[in-house]
Coordinates of C-alpha atoms in Angstrom, one line a residue:
X1 CA -111.7 107.4 164.6
X2 CA -115.1 106.0 165.7
X3 CA -113.5 103.9 168.5
X4 CA -111.5 107.0 169.7
X5 CA -114.6 109.1 169.7
X6 CA -116.6 106.5 171.7
X7 CA -113.7 106.2 174.2
X8 CA -113.6 110.0 174.7
X9 CA -117.3 110.1 175.1
X10 CA -117.2 107.3 177.6
X11 CA -114.7 109.1 179.7
X12 CA -116.9 112.3 179.7
X13 CA -119.9 110.2 180.8
X14 CA -118.0 108.5 183.6
X15 CA -116.5 111.8 184.9
X16 CA -120.0 113.4 185.0
X17 CA -121.6 110.3 186.5
X18 CA -120.7 111.1 190.1
X19 CA -122.0 114.7 189.9
X20 CA -125.3 113.7 188.2
X21 CA -125.8 110.8 190.6
X22 CA -125.5 113.1 193.7
X23 CA -127.7 115.7 192.0
X24 CA -130.3 113.0 191.3
X25 CA -130.2 111.7 194.9
X26 CA -130.4 115.1 196.5
X27 CA -132.9 116.7 194.1
X28 CA -135.9 116.3 196.5
X29 CA -135.5 115.8 200.3
X30 CA -138.6 113.8 201.5
X31 CA -140.3 114.2 204.8
X32 CA -139.2 111.9 207.6
X33 CA -141.0 108.6 207.5
X34 CA -141.1 105.4 209.5
X35 CA -137.9 104.3 207.7
X36 CA -135.9 107.2 209.3
X37 CA -134.2 104.7 211.6
X38 CA -132.6 102.8 208.7
X39 CA -129.0 103.5 207.8
X40 CA -128.5 105.8 204.8
X41 CA -127.5 104.2 201.5
X42 CA -123.7 104.5 200.8
X43 CA -124.5 105.1 197.1
X44 CA -124.6 108.9 197.3
X45 CA -121.3 109.1 199.2
X46 CA -119.4 106.4 197.2
X47 CA -116.3 107.3 195.2
X48 CA -116.2 107.1 191.4
X49 CA -114.4 103.8 191.4
X50 CA -116.8 102.3 194.0
X51 CA -119.8 103.6 192.1
X52 CA -118.7 102.3 188.7
X53 CA -117.8 98.8 190.1
X54 CA -120.7 98.7 192.6
X55 CA -118.3 97.9 195.4
X56 CA -120.3 100.1 197.7
X57 CA -122.6 97.0 198.0
X58 CA -119.8 94.7 199.1
X59 CA -120.6 95.1 202.8
X60 CA -124.2 94.0 202.7
X61 CA -123.4 91.2 200.2
X62 CA -120.7 89.9 202.6
X63 CA -123.1 90.1 205.5
X64 CA -125.7 88.2 203.6
X65 CA -123.2 85.4 202.9
X66 CA -122.6 85.1 206.7
X67 CA -126.2 85.1 207.9
X68 CA -129.7 86.0 206.9
X69 CA -130.3 89.7 206.7
X70 CA -132.8 91.4 209.0
X71 CA -134.6 94.7 208.6
X72 CA -132.0 96.6 210.6
X73 CA -129.2 95.4 208.2
X74 CA -130.8 97.1 205.2
X75 CA -130.2 100.6 204.0
X76 CA -132.7 103.2 203.5
X77 CA -133.7 103.9 199.9
X78 CA -132.1 106.7 198.1
X79 CA -134.3 109.8 197.8
X80 CA -134.8 109.4 194.1
X81 CA -136.0 105.8 194.6
X82 CA -138.8 106.6 197.1
X83 CA -142.3 106.6 195.8
X84 CA -143.4 109.6 197.7
X85 CA -140.6 111.7 196.2
X86 CA -141.1 110.6 192.7
X87 CA -144.9 110.9 192.8
X88 CA -144.7 114.4 194.3
X89 CA -142.2 115.5 191.7
X90 CA -144.5 114.1 188.9
X91 CA -147.6 115.9 190.2
X92 CA -145.8 119.2 190.6
X93 CA -144.5 118.9 187.1
X94 CA -147.9 118.0 185.7
X95 CA -149.6 121.0 187.3
X96 CA -146.9 123.6 186.9
X97 CA -145.6 123.0 183.4
X98 CA -148.0 124.2 180.7
X99 CA -146.0 122.6 177.8
X100 CA -146.4 119.1 179.3
X101 CA -150.1 119.4 179.8
X102 CA -152.0 116.5 178.2
X103 CA -148.7 114.8 177.3
X104 CA -148.5 112.0 179.9
X105 CA -145.6 110.3 178.2
X106 CA -143.5 113.4 178.1
X107 CA -144.4 114.1 181.7
X108 CA -143.1 110.7 182.8
X109 CA -139.9 111.0 180.7
X110 CA -139.2 114.5 182.1
X111 CA -139.5 113.2 185.7
X112 CA -136.9 110.5 185.0
X113 CA -134.8 112.6 182.6
X114 CA -131.5 112.3 184.5
X115 CA -131.5 108.6 184.9
X116 CA -132.9 108.2 181.4
X117 CA -130.1 110.3 179.9
X118 CA -127.4 108.2 181.6
X119 CA -129.2 105.0 180.6
X120 CA -129.3 106.0 176.9
X121 CA -125.8 107.5 176.8
X122 CA -124.4 104.3 178.2
X123 CA -126.5 102.2 175.9
X124 CA -125.2 104.2 172.8
X125 CA -121.6 103.7 173.9
X126 CA -122.2 100.0 174.5
X127 CA -123.6 99.7 171.0
X128 CA -120.3 101.1 169.6
X129 CA -118.0 99.2 171.9
X130 CA -119.8 95.9 171.2
X131 CA -118.0 96.0 167.8
X132 CA -114.6 97.0 169.2
X133 CA -113.6 93.4 170.0
X134 CA -113.8 92.6 166.2
X135 CA -111.5 95.6 165.6
X136 CA -108.9 94.4 168.0
X137 CA -109.2 90.8 166.9
X138 CA -108.5 91.9 163.3
X139 CA -105.3 93.7 164.5
X140 CA -104.1 90.7 166.4
X141 CA -104.7 88.3 163.5
X142 CA -103.0 90.6 161.1
X143 CA -100.0 90.7 163.4
X144 CA -99.9 86.9 163.6
X145 CA -100.1 86.7 159.7
X146 CA -97.4 89.2 158.9
X147 CA -95.1 89.2 162.0
X148 CA -93.5 92.4 160.6
X149 CA -94.3 94.4 163.8
X150 CA -92.6 93.9 167.1
X151 CA -94.1 91.9 169.9
X152 CA -94.9 95.1 171.8
X153 CA -97.6 95.8 169.2
X154 CA -99.3 92.5 169.9
X155 CA -99.2 93.2 173.7
X156 CA -100.7 96.6 173.0
X157 CA -103.5 95.1 170.9
X158 CA -104.3 92.5 173.6
X159 CA -104.3 95.2 176.3
X160 CA -106.6 97.3 174.1
X161 CA -109.0 94.4 173.7
X162 CA -109.0 93.9 177.5
X163 CA -109.4 97.6 178.3
X164 CA -112.3 98.1 175.8
X165 CA -114.0 94.9 177.1
X166 CA -113.7 96.3 180.7
X167 CA -115.1 99.6 179.7
X168 CA -117.9 97.9 177.9
X169 CA -118.7 95.9 181.1
X170 CA -118.7 99.1 183.2
X171 CA -121.0 100.9 180.9
X172 CA -123.3 98.0 180.6
X173 CA -123.6 97.8 184.4
X174 CA -124.4 101.5 184.5
X175 CA -126.9 101.1 181.7
X176 CA -128.8 98.3 183.4
X177 CA -128.6 99.9 186.9
X178 CA -130.2 103.2 185.7
X179 CA -132.6 101.3 183.4
X180 CA -134.1 99.5 186.3
X181 CA -134.2 102.7 188.4
X182 CA -136.2 104.3 185.6
X183 CA -138.5 101.3 185.4
X184 CA -139.2 101.4 189.2
X185 CA -139.8 105.1 189.2
X186 CA -142.3 104.9 186.3
X187 CA -144.1 102.0 188.0
X188 CA -144.3 103.9 191.3
X189 CA -145.9 106.9 189.5
X190 CA -148.4 104.8 187.6
X191 CA -149.5 102.7 190.6
X192 CA -149.9 105.8 192.7
X193 CA -152.0 107.5 189.9
X194 CA -154.1 104.4 189.4
X195 CA -154.8 104.2 193.2
X196 CA -155.7 107.9 193.2
X197 CA -157.9 107.6 190.1
X198 CA -159.7 104.5 191.5
X199 CA -160.8 106.7 194.5
X200 CA -161.8 109.7 192.4
X201 CA -163.4 108.2 189.3
X202 CA -167.1 107.9 188.6
X203 CA -168.1 104.3 189.3
X204 CA -171.3 102.4 188.7
X205 CA -172.5 104.6 185.8
X206 CA -176.0 103.9 184.4
X207 CA -176.4 102.7 180.8
X208 CA -177.3 105.2 178.1
X209 CA -181.1 105.6 177.7
X210 CA -181.2 107.6 174.5
X211 CA -184.3 106.8 172.5
X212 CA -182.5 107.5 169.2
X213 CA -180.6 104.3 169.5
X214 CA -182.8 101.3 170.1
X215 CA -179.8 99.1 170.7
X216 CA -178.0 101.6 172.9
X217 CA -178.6 99.8 176.2
X218 CA -177.5 96.5 174.8
X219 CA -174.3 97.8 173.2
X220 CA -173.5 99.7 176.3
X221 CA -173.9 96.8 178.6
X222 CA -171.7 94.7 176.4
X223 CA -168.9 97.2 176.6
X224 CA -169.4 98.2 180.2
X225 CA -166.5 96.2 181.3
X226 CA -164.0 98.2 179.3
X227 CA -165.6 101.6 180.0
X228 CA -166.2 101.1 183.7
X229 CA -163.6 98.6 184.9
X230 CA -164.3 96.7 188.0
X231 CA -162.0 95.7 190.8
X232 CA -160.5 92.8 188.8
X233 CA -159.6 95.1 185.8
X234 CA -158.1 97.8 188.1
X235 CA -155.9 95.2 189.8
X236 CA -154.8 94.0 186.4
X237 CA -153.8 97.5 185.5
X238 CA -151.9 97.9 188.7
X239 CA -150.1 94.6 188.5
X240 CA -149.7 93.3 184.9
X241 CA -149.8 96.5 182.9
X242 CA -147.5 98.5 185.2
X243 CA -145.1 95.6 185.3
X244 CA -145.0 95.5 181.5
X245 CA -144.2 99.2 181.4
X246 CA -141.5 98.7 184.0
X247 CA -140.0 95.9 181.9
X248 CA -140.2 98.1 178.8
X249 CA -138.5 101.0 180.6
X250 CA -135.7 98.7 181.8
X251 CA -135.0 97.3 178.3
X252 CA -136.2 100.1 175.9
X253 CA -132.6 101.2 175.3
X254 CA -131.9 97.9 173.8
X255 CA -134.5 98.0 171.0
X256 CA -134.5 101.8 170.5
X257 CA -130.7 102.5 170.6
X258 CA -128.2 99.8 171.4
X259 CA -129.2 97.1 169.0
X260 CA -129.8 99.5 166.0
X261 CA -126.4 101.2 166.7
X262 CA -124.6 97.8 166.9
X263 CA -126.2 96.6 163.7
X264 CA -125.4 99.9 161.8
X265 CA -121.8 99.9 163.0
X266 CA -121.4 96.2 162.2
X267 CA -122.8 96.7 158.7
X268 CA -120.5 99.6 158.2
X269 CA -117.5 97.5 159.3
X270 CA -118.6 94.7 157.1
X271 CA -118.9 96.9 154.0
X272 CA -115.4 98.3 154.8
X273 CA -114.0 94.8 155.2
X274 CA -115.9 92.8 152.5
X275 CA -116.9 95.5 150.1
X276 CA -119.9 95.0 147.8
X277 CA -120.4 91.4 149.0
X278 CA -121.6 92.7 152.4
X279 CA -124.3 94.7 150.6
X280 CA -125.6 91.5 149.0
X281 CA -125.9 90.0 152.4
X282 CA -127.8 93.1 153.7
X283 CA -130.3 92.8 150.8
X284 CA -131.3 89.3 152.1
X285 CA -132.2 90.8 155.4
X286 CA -134.1 93.6 153.7
X287 CA -136.1 91.1 151.6
X288 CA -137.2 89.3 154.8
X289 CA -138.4 92.5 156.4
X290 CA -142.1 92.2 155.1
X291 CA -142.4 88.8 156.8
X292 CA -141.3 90.2 160.2
X293 CA -143.6 93.2 159.7
X294 CA -146.6 91.0 159.0
X295 CA -145.8 88.8 162.0
X296 CA -145.5 91.9 164.2
X297 CA -148.8 93.3 163.2
X298 CA -150.5 89.8 163.6
X299 CA -148.9 89.6 167.1
X300 CA -150.1 93.0 168.1
X301 CA -153.7 92.3 166.8
X302 CA -154.1 89.1 168.8
X303 CA -152.3 90.5 171.9
X304 CA -155.0 93.2 172.1
X305 CA -157.7 90.4 171.9
X306 CA -155.8 88.4 174.6
X307 CA -155.8 91.4 177.0
X308 CA -159.6 92.0 176.4
X309 CA -160.3 88.3 177.0
X310 CA -158.2 88.3 180.2
X311 CA -160.1 91.3 181.5
X312 CA -163.5 89.6 181.0
X313 CA -162.3 86.4 182.7
X314 CA -160.8 88.2 185.7
X315 CA -164.0 90.3 186.0
X316 CA -166.2 87.2 186.0
X317 CA -163.9 85.4 188.4
X318 CA -164.0 88.3 190.8
X319 CA -167.8 88.4 190.7
X320 CA -167.9 84.7 191.4
X321 CA -165.6 85.0 194.4
X322 CA -167.7 87.9 195.8
X323 CA -170.9 86.0 195.4
X324 CA -169.6 82.5 196.3
X325 CA -172.1 82.1 199.1
X326 CA -175.1 82.6 196.9
X327 CA -173.6 80.3 194.2
X328 CA -173.1 77.6 196.8
X329 CA -176.7 78.0 198.1
X330 CA -178.3 77.5 194.7
X331 CA -175.7 74.9 193.4
X332 CA -174.7 77.1 190.5
X333 CA -171.1 76.0 190.5
X334 CA -171.2 74.0 187.2
X335 CA -172.8 76.9 185.2
X336 CA -170.3 79.5 186.5
X337 CA -167.5 77.0 186.0
X338 CA -168.6 76.6 182.4
X339 CA -168.7 80.3 181.8
X340 CA -165.2 80.9 183.2
X341 CA -163.8 77.9 181.2
X342 CA -165.4 79.4 178.0
X343 CA -163.7 82.7 178.6
X344 CA -160.5 80.9 179.4
X345 CA -160.6 78.9 176.2
X346 CA -161.0 82.1 174.2
X347 CA -158.0 83.5 176.0
X348 CA -156.0 80.3 175.2
X349 CA -156.9 80.5 171.6
X350 CA -155.5 84.0 171.3
X351 CA -152.4 82.9 173.2
X352 CA -151.7 80.1 170.7
X353 CA -152.0 82.6 167.8
X354 CA -149.6 84.9 169.6
X355 CA -147.0 82.0 170.0
X356 CA -147.3 81.2 166.3
X357 CA -146.8 84.8 165.2
X358 CA -143.9 85.1 167.6
X359 CA -142.3 81.9 166.3
X360 CA -142.6 83.2 162.7
X361 CA -141.2 86.6 163.8
X362 CA -138.1 85.1 165.6
X363 CA -137.4 82.5 162.9
X364 CA -137.5 85.1 160.1
X365 CA -135.1 87.3 162.0
X366 CA -132.6 84.5 162.9
X367 CA -132.7 82.8 159.5
X368 CA -132.2 86.0 157.6
X369 CA -129.1 86.8 159.5
X370 CA -127.6 83.3 159.0
X371 CA -128.5 83.4 155.2
X372 CA -126.9 86.8 155.0
X373 CA -123.6 85.5 156.5
X374 CA -123.5 82.6 154.0
X375 CA -124.3 84.8 151.0
X376 CA -121.8 87.5 152.0
X377 CA -118.8 85.2 152.4
X378 CA -119.8 83.2 149.2
X379 CA -120.0 86.4 147.2
X380 CA -116.7 87.6 148.5
X381 CA -114.8 84.5 147.4
X382 CA -116.8 83.2 144.4
X383 CA -118.4 86.2 142.9
X384 CA -115.6 88.8 143.4
X385 CA -112.8 86.3 143.4
X386 CA -111.0 87.5 146.5
X387 CA -108.9 85.4 148.9
X388 CA -110.4 84.9 152.3
X389 CA -107.5 85.1 154.8
X390 CA -107.7 84.4 158.5
X391 CA -107.9 88.0 159.6
X392 CA -110.7 88.8 157.2
X393 CA -112.6 85.5 157.7
X394 CA -112.6 85.6 161.6
X395 CA -113.3 89.4 161.7
X396 CA -116.2 89.0 159.3
X397 CA -117.6 86.1 161.2
X398 CA -117.3 88.1 164.4
X399 CA -119.1 91.1 162.8
X400 CA -121.8 88.8 161.3
X401 CA -122.2 87.1 164.7
X402 CA -122.9 90.5 166.3
X403 CA -125.3 91.3 163.5
X404 CA -127.2 88.0 163.7
X405 CA -127.2 88.0 167.5
X406 CA -128.7 91.5 167.6
X407 CA -131.2 90.8 164.9
X408 CA -132.3 87.8 167.0
X409 CA -132.8 90.1 170.0
X410 CA -134.6 92.7 168.0
X411 CA -138.0 90.7 167.7
X412 CA -138.2 90.3 171.5
X413 CA -137.6 94.0 171.9
X414 CA -140.2 94.9 169.4
X415 CA -142.7 92.6 171.1
X416 CA -141.9 94.2 174.5
X417 CA -142.4 97.6 172.9
X418 CA -145.8 96.7 171.5
X419 CA -146.9 95.2 174.8
X420 CA -145.7 98.2 176.8
X421 CA -147.4 100.6 174.3
X422 CA -150.7 98.6 174.7
X423 CA -150.4 98.6 178.5
X424 CA -149.6 102.3 178.6
X425 CA -152.7 103.1 176.4
X426 CA -154.9 101.0 178.7
X427 CA -153.6 102.8 181.8
X428 CA -154.0 106.2 180.1
X429 CA -157.6 105.3 179.0
X430 CA -158.4 104.5 182.6
X431 CA -156.8 107.7 184.0
X432 CA -158.8 109.8 181.6
X433 CA -162.1 108.4 182.8
X434 CA -164.5 110.9 184.4
X435 CA -164.0 112.0 188.0
X436 CA -166.6 113.0 190.5
X437 CA -167.4 116.7 190.8
X438 CA -165.3 117.7 193.8
X439 CA -162.1 116.6 192.1
X440 CA -162.5 118.2 188.7
X441 CA -160.5 121.4 188.2
X442 CA -163.5 123.1 186.5
X443 CA -165.3 123.1 189.9
X444 CA -162.4 123.9 192.2
X445 CA -163.2 127.6 192.6
X446 CA -166.9 126.9 193.0
X447 CA -166.3 124.2 195.5
X448 CA -164.0 126.4 197.5
X449 CA -166.6 129.2 197.6
X450 CA -169.3 126.8 198.7
X451 CA -167.3 125.3 201.5
X452 CA -167.0 128.8 203.0
X453 CA -170.6 128.3 204.1
X454 CA -170.3 126.6 207.5
X455 CA -173.6 124.8 207.2
X456 CA -173.9 121.2 206.1
X457 CA -176.7 120.5 203.7
X458 CA -178.2 121.5 200.4
X459 CA -179.7 124.6 198.8
X460 CA -182.0 124.3 195.8
X461 CA -179.9 121.2 194.8
X462 CA -180.7 118.5 192.2
X463 CA -178.7 115.3 191.7
X464 CA -178.7 112.4 189.4
X465 CA -176.6 109.3 188.8
X466 CA -173.8 109.5 186.3
X467 CA -174.4 107.9 182.9
X468 CA -172.1 106.7 180.2
X469 CA -172.9 109.7 178.0
X470 CA -171.7 112.2 180.6
X471 CA -168.7 114.3 179.7
X472 CA -166.5 116.1 182.3
X473 CA -168.7 117.9 184.8
X474 CA -168.8 121.6 184.0
X475 CA -169.0 124.5 186.4
X476 CA -172.2 124.6 188.5
X477 CA -172.4 128.3 187.8
X478 CA -172.7 127.8 184.0
X479 CA -174.5 124.5 183.8
X480 CA -178.2 124.3 183.0
X481 CA -180.6 121.7 184.3
X482 CA -181.0 119.1 181.6
X483 CA -184.0 117.0 180.8
X484 CA -183.3 113.5 182.0
X485 CA -184.7 110.2 180.7
X486 CA -187.5 108.7 182.7
X487 CA -185.4 105.8 183.8
X488 CA -182.8 108.0 185.5
X489 CA -183.4 108.5 189.2
X490 CA -183.2 112.2 190.2
X491 CA -183.2 114.0 193.5
X492 CA -184.8 117.5 193.1
X493 CA -185.4 120.6 195.2
X494 CA -183.2 119.6 198.1
X495 CA -183.2 122.4 200.7
X496 CA -181.8 120.8 203.9
X497 CA -179.5 122.2 206.7
X498 CA -178.2 119.6 209.1
X499 CA -177.7 121.0 212.6
X500 CA -174.1 121.2 213.8
X501 CA -172.9 118.8 216.5
X502 CA -176.3 117.1 216.6
X503 CA -177.7 113.7 215.4
X504 CA -179.9 113.9 212.3
X505 CA -182.2 111.1 211.3
X506 CA -183.6 110.7 207.7
X507 CA -186.7 108.5 207.2
X508 CA -188.6 107.5 204.1
X509 CA -190.0 104.7 202.1
X510 CA -187.8 102.1 200.4
X511 CA -186.3 103.6 197.2
X512 CA -187.2 107.2 198.1
X513 CA -183.5 108.3 197.9
X514 CA -182.2 108.2 201.5
X515 CA -178.9 106.6 200.5
X516 CA -178.7 108.7 197.4
X517 CA -179.0 111.9 199.4
X518 CA -176.0 110.8 201.5
X519 CA -174.1 110.0 198.3
X520 CA -175.0 113.4 197.0
X521 CA -173.7 115.1 200.2
X522 CA -170.4 113.1 199.8
X523 CA -170.1 114.3 196.2
X524 CA -170.6 110.9 194.6
X525 CA -173.6 111.9 192.5
X526 CA -173.8 114.3 189.5
X527 CA -175.0 117.7 190.6
X528 CA -177.3 119.4 188.0
X529 CA -178.4 122.4 190.0
X530 CA -178.0 124.3 193.3
X531 CA -175.4 124.0 196.0
X532 CA -174.2 121.3 198.4
X533 CA -172.2 122.2 201.5
X534 CA -169.8 119.9 203.4
X535 CA -166.9 122.0 205.0
X536 CA -163.6 120.4 204.4
X537 CA -160.1 121.6 205.6
X538 CA -158.7 120.2 202.4
X539 CA -160.8 122.6 200.2
X540 CA -160.9 125.8 202.2
X541 CA -158.3 127.3 204.5
X542 CA -160.4 130.1 206.0
X543 CA -162.9 127.9 207.8
X544 CA -162.6 128.2 211.7
X545 CA -160.9 125.1 213.2
X546 CA -164.0 124.1 215.1
X547 CA -165.9 123.6 211.8
X548 CA -163.1 121.9 210.0
X549 CA -163.1 118.1 209.4
X550 CA -160.2 116.0 208.4
X551 CA -162.4 113.5 206.6
X552 CA -165.8 112.0 206.3
X553 CA -166.8 108.7 207.9
X554 CA -169.5 106.9 205.8
X555 CA -170.8 103.7 207.2
X556 CA -172.4 101.9 204.2
X557 CA -175.1 99.3 204.3
X558 CA -172.5 96.7 203.2
X559 CA -169.9 96.2 205.9
X560 CA -166.3 95.9 204.9
X561 CA -164.4 93.5 207.2
X562 CA -160.8 92.4 207.6
X563 CA -160.0 88.7 207.8
X564 CA -158.7 89.0 211.4
X565 CA -160.0 89.3 214.9
X566 CA -163.0 91.3 216.0
X567 CA -160.7 93.5 218.1
X568 CA -158.4 94.3 215.1
X569 CA -161.4 95.2 213.0
X570 CA -162.6 97.7 215.6
X571 CA -159.2 99.2 216.2
X572 CA -158.4 99.3 212.5
X573 CA -154.7 99.9 213.1
X574 CA -155.0 102.3 216.0
X575 CA -153.3 101.5 219.3
X576 CA -155.3 99.7 222.0
X577 CA -156.8 102.1 224.5
X578 CA -158.7 99.9 227.0
X579 CA -161.0 102.5 228.4
X580 CA -162.0 103.9 225.1
X581 CA -162.3 100.5 223.5
X582 CA -164.8 99.1 226.1
X583 CA -166.7 102.4 226.0
X584 CA -167.2 101.9 222.2
X585 CA -168.3 98.3 222.8
X586 CA -170.9 99.4 225.3
X587 CA -172.3 102.2 223.2
X588 CA -172.6 100.0 220.2
X589 CA -174.3 97.3 222.3
X590 CA -171.8 94.7 221.3
X591 CA -171.0 93.4 224.8
X592 CA -173.7 90.7 224.8
X593 CA -172.8 89.7 221.3
X594 CA -169.2 89.2 222.2
X595 CA -170.2 87.0 225.1
X596 CA -171.7 84.5 222.6
X597 CA -168.3 83.9 221.0
X598 CA -166.0 81.5 222.6
X599 CA -163.0 83.7 222.0
X600 CA -164.8 87.0 222.8
X601 CA -163.4 89.9 220.9
X602 CA -160.3 87.9 219.9
X603 CA -162.5 85.6 217.7
X604 CA -161.2 85.4 214.2
X605 CA -163.9 86.4 211.7
X606 CA -164.0 85.0 208.2
X607 CA -163.5 87.0 205.0
X608 CA -166.0 89.8 204.6
X609 CA -167.4 88.9 208.1
X610 CA -169.0 85.7 206.9
X611 CA -169.5 84.3 210.4
X612 CA -171.2 87.5 211.7
X613 CA -174.8 88.6 211.4
X614 CA -175.7 91.7 209.5
X615 CA -176.4 93.7 212.6
X616 CA -173.1 92.6 214.3

């Protein structure tokens, strides 16, 4: 009955697959992009047979066997696989659904629900069908022992074994296909959110200056790497952590559904086949569970320490690479090398402990399954005194093999689950960090009202730098001016209106707050009082077009250069307009500077403009 039910459910899933696939592909139609010239993917128009056997990919595979593929040979991505579509869907769902607010995991699962449903439905059926080969094997062996039934029965049994194996292979292909689709969708969403957050978050916060805690500054500085991650840590979140979540999403069905279902069905079949002796074998596995549990907790503990050590090493390595010129000037290479090696040794120590715990974990699982097989068959023959015929022996060995094999896979799946959970928590911790004022929802209405003022400047404004004790910025209308510590730099009583379409110059002594005022105008400082105005088309739709800006150009004191030619750095991706280009060179007084270079404006500049002067 169980096999019949799984077969019926498989047919229902396969029949509904074509409809759900087309619905998934056509759920959101993206705007036209640069990939519009690519040929559409034949996936959405493929037949049921072509979709289940993946024969819709035969043409591009055959072409790849003949010659190397070029860009024009490739198909466009399906709509549901495009990052812009998935990210837009996620952001709409996050803002429009009240139930999913502050539930990031449910938000991600809801976005990928169709693919996720197919993935887990196929995985459940695969878990049942994995045991079907033992069922058909038992029928064939019993026919060979008795020979009471006609040969047509044996042919039917063999055909059933082949049909169920084929069905298992089809469902396994669908399971893996949609699992990897879910993984890529989740990774696209998380990478997009990390990029977005890195541009919006409060960076460079000052340490706490509370006088109630004499060690506050020291403790904060020690934990500053985790609370205010630098470029190296953000890159690790975007690469390592998102990749671990993608791998978890692509294999989560194994540990959460397929392996447990296969183990449960195998145990049930063993109890039906061997009786109480199978329960004795199960008890061996249960007794070994505490060892696996301890090894899993030990692994999780040291994996967290490994991630923290890796963050510190990457952070220090990134700082060394950014300041390599100063390090070379003062011959500090040995000291920094020693510091990096010290952090690397700490990382390797945690890695060794992780390998030891994983070895214990895997050995405990494999050995328990093997011991359970020996104990079960010994109890069946010696304790209960039953005869072990070929049909019972080979069927029991097949079921025990499925059990032992899946128990061996289970530790890796649990490890992947723990790593993915840790990576997800790290990403969520970063995404919950404080954002600058203009991006917080609490100030959206206030900001929109302020941008209706067409002037650019400040009115009775006060600003300070963000500190680590700051919570989410509240509405400027309800917030009172706090008393700041003496060490916090503060801009007070700003009443400035910059003239429209004119050049404004700001002069002052070093450290008087000129750059801070520009940062305050850009919204990068914490506003404690008053109003700041910078009309932006993205914040207010009723501003006249002549006053609207599409963005703000801020030329910082530290130049950011591409490792390419001077011309490419000036164009910055724009098409070359000779008249406009040379006009810019003349107005920036760069003509004489370019004459000093042998290659003129085609001279390759080093990383971060290392072979240019500060003025250039």
